[in-house]
Structure formats: C-alpha cells, structure tokens
Short mmCIF file of C-alpha atoms in Angstrom, two decimals:
data_model
loop_
_atom_site.label_atom_id
_atom_site.label_comp_id
_atom_site.label_asym_id
_atom_site.label_seq_id
_atom_site.Cartn_x
_atom_site.Cartn_y
_atom_site.Cartn_z
CA MET A 1 0.00 0.00 0.00
CA THR A 2 2.71 2.49 0.87
CA ALA A 3 4.28 1.93 -2.54
CA GLN A 4 1.33 3.82 -4.05
CA ARG A 5 1.93 7.17 -2.33
CA GLY A 6 4.62 6.54 0.26
CA GLY A 7 2.36 6.48 3.29
CA LYS A 8 -1.02 5.61 4.68
CA VAL A 9 -3.45 6.58 7.40
CA SER A 10 -5.16 3.46 8.75
CA GLU A 11 -7.91 3.27 11.32
CA ASP A 12 -9.30 0.12 12.83
CA ILE A 13 -13.05 -0.04 13.14
CA VAL A 14 -15.43 -2.90 13.74
CA VAL A 15 -18.90 -3.37 12.29
CA PRO A 16 -21.50 -6.14 12.48
CA LEU A 17 -20.77 -8.85 9.94
CA ASP A 18 -23.98 -8.19 8.05
CA ARG A 19 -22.83 -4.57 7.49
CA LEU A 20 -19.27 -5.45 6.40
CA GLY A 21 -19.82 -4.92 2.67
CA GLU A 22 -21.45 -1.57 3.33
CA ALA A 23 -18.49 -0.49 5.50
CA ILE A 24 -15.98 -1.45 2.82
CA GLU A 25 -17.92 0.33 0.06
CA GLU A 26 -18.40 3.44 2.19
CA THR A 27 -14.68 3.53 3.05
CA LEU A 28 -13.97 3.81 -0.68
CA ALA A 29 -16.61 6.55 -1.00
CA ILE A 30 -15.17 8.46 1.96
CA GLY A 31 -11.73 8.32 0.36
CA ALA A 32 -13.12 9.53 -2.95
CA ARG A 33 -14.87 12.47 -1.25
CA HIS A 34 -11.53 13.52 0.20
CA GLY A 35 -9.51 12.84 -2.96
CA LEU A 36 -7.67 9.88 -1.41
CA PRO A 37 -7.31 6.31 -2.64
CA ALA A 38 -8.75 3.99 0.00
CA CYS A 39 -8.97 0.32 0.84
CA SER A 40 -10.01 -1.96 3.68
CA PHE A 41 -8.39 -5.12 4.96
CA GLY A 42 -7.97 -6.91 8.24
CA HIS A 43 -9.89 -9.47 10.19
CA ALA A 44 -13.08 -9.17 8.23
CA GLY A 45 -14.36 -12.54 9.47
CA ASP A 46 -15.11 -10.94 12.84
CA GLY A 47 -16.01 -7.48 11.53
CA ASN A 48 -12.65 -5.83 12.21
CA LEU A 49 -11.47 -3.62 9.37
CA HIS A 50 -8.32 -1.64 8.82
CA SER A 51 -9.75 1.11 6.65
CA THR A 52 -6.89 2.92 4.99
CA PHE A 53 -6.38 6.15 3.09
CA LEU A 54 -3.23 6.44 0.99
CA VAL A 55 -1.18 9.61 1.37
CA ALA A 56 2.25 11.02 0.66
CA PRO A 57 3.82 11.51 4.11
CA ASP A 58 5.12 14.97 3.18
CA ASP A 59 1.76 16.19 1.82
CA ASP A 60 0.23 18.16 4.69
CA ASP A 61 -2.97 18.76 2.75
CA ALA A 62 -3.46 15.04 2.09
CA LEU A 63 -2.75 14.25 5.73
CA ALA A 64 -5.37 16.80 6.82
CA ARG A 65 -7.88 15.31 4.36
CA ALA A 66 -7.08 11.83 5.72
CA GLU A 67 -7.80 13.06 9.23
CA MET A 68 -11.18 14.38 8.09
CA ALA A 69 -11.83 11.08 6.30
CA ALA A 70 -11.05 9.21 9.53
CA GLU A 71 -13.66 11.32 11.35
CA GLU A 72 -16.23 10.21 8.77
CA LEU A 73 -15.06 6.64 9.16
CA PHE A 74 -15.65 6.72 12.93
CA ALA A 75 -19.14 8.10 12.36
CA LEU A 76 -19.77 5.34 9.81
CA ALA A 77 -18.76 2.61 12.24
CA VAL A 78 -21.14 3.90 14.90
CA ARG A 79 -23.96 4.43 12.38
CA LEU A 80 -23.60 0.82 11.22
CA GLY A 81 -23.87 -0.45 14.81
CA GLY A 82 -20.17 -1.02 15.32
CA SER A 83 -17.37 0.64 17.22
CA ILE A 84 -14.68 3.24 16.55
CA SER A 85 -12.04 0.69 17.46
CA GLY A 86 -11.62 -2.97 16.79
CA GLU A 87 -8.52 -4.69 18.02
CA HIS A 88 -6.18 -1.74 18.57
CA GLY A 89 -8.14 0.10 21.22
CA VAL A 90 -8.46 3.77 21.98
CA GLY A 91 -5.22 5.61 22.55
CA TRP A 92 -3.78 8.98 21.58
CA VAL A 93 -5.11 9.01 18.01
CA LYS A 94 -8.70 8.21 18.99
CA ARG A 95 -8.85 10.28 22.16
CA GLY A 96 -12.26 11.84 22.49
CA GLN A 97 -13.90 9.53 19.97
CA LEU A 98 -15.72 7.33 22.50
CA ALA A 99 -18.27 10.11 22.91
CA ARG A 100 -19.52 9.14 19.44
CA GLN A 101 -20.79 5.81 20.70
CA TRP A 102 -21.33 6.18 24.46
CA GLY A 103 -24.00 8.10 26.27
CA PRO A 104 -23.31 10.65 29.03
CA ARG A 105 -23.54 8.13 31.89
CA ALA A 106 -21.05 5.74 30.27
CA LEU A 107 -18.66 8.65 29.73
CA GLU A 108 -18.99 9.64 33.39
CA LEU A 109 -18.33 6.06 34.55
CA HIS A 110 -15.31 5.82 32.28
CA ALA A 111 -13.81 8.98 33.78
CA GLU A 112 -14.57 7.81 37.33
CA ILE A 113 -12.92 4.42 36.78
CA LYS A 114 -9.85 6.21 35.45
CA ARG A 115 -9.79 8.45 38.56
CA VAL A 116 -10.15 5.45 40.90
CA PHE A 117 -7.24 3.53 39.39
CA ASP A 118 -5.10 6.53 38.45
CA PRO A 119 -5.92 9.43 40.80
CA LYS A 120 -2.74 11.33 39.88
CA GLY A 121 -3.17 10.86 36.12
CA LEU A 122 0.20 9.13 35.75
CA LEU A 123 -0.84 6.12 33.68
CA ASN A 124 -0.89 6.84 29.97
CA PRO A 125 -1.49 10.57 30.38
CA GLY A 126 -3.67 11.97 27.61
CA LYS A 127 -4.64 8.52 26.36
CA LYS A 128 -7.77 6.42 26.63
CA LEU A 129 -9.87 9.55 27.05
CA ALA A 130 -13.57 9.27 26.32
CA THR A 131 -13.83 13.02 25.73
CA THR A 132 -11.28 15.68 24.83
#
C-alpha cells in the first residue's frame, strides 16, 4: 500500500458482519470524497477492518484530508452499529472519539474508573480519554 503514495493513514473499526460490505464500500466513497485512494483489509471474518487512506507523508494537505476522512469513518462505524475501534483500542489518536458511541452516563463512569485507578493521572497521560 505504501508503494502507491509513500504512506497511509489506517484506522481500525469494527462493524456487524452483516454490514461489512457496506463499510468497505463506504470507506472507498469516503476516500473519494476527500480525494484519497482507499482500501479496507484486516480481520473481516469478525467485523474488524483496517480502513486505509493512501497519502504522501510529506503532503500536509493530504494528511489533513485523511484526518477528516477518519472522522467520517468513525461516524460510519457507529452508524452501522459497530465501534470506533476494533482490536487496537483507543489511545492517543482516537482520544475523544468514545463520545460518538457512548451516552453521558457511560462517559462519566469511564472517567470515574480512570480516577479510581489513576488518581494522579500518571498512567498513559492523555490517552484512553472518552472526551477531549
């Protein structure tokens, strides 16, 4: 994939198996809307997709468009009944994205659990945040 443009922006999402084809087709459409070649691969048998937008690593405009495309991709995953993250979890890149799929009470509980186990905010600071 990187041979095409030199780089890629990949996001892992998960969707219900019966929505897999729709997710793959929409990933291509999202890429097209942002002027980026796109593809999906991964562990499709369990609904996990690595949806990827091809970019030149030194093209700031393409990188910004890929970031906007990723935002659409996260919305797509939630709309299809899936999740913003499959196997790779929520870290720095997806900080704040859990608010797309969780209600206010779940967000509050998430923050409280973090405070209970990490009252000083020392463990993975800035990561695994449900909101920004």
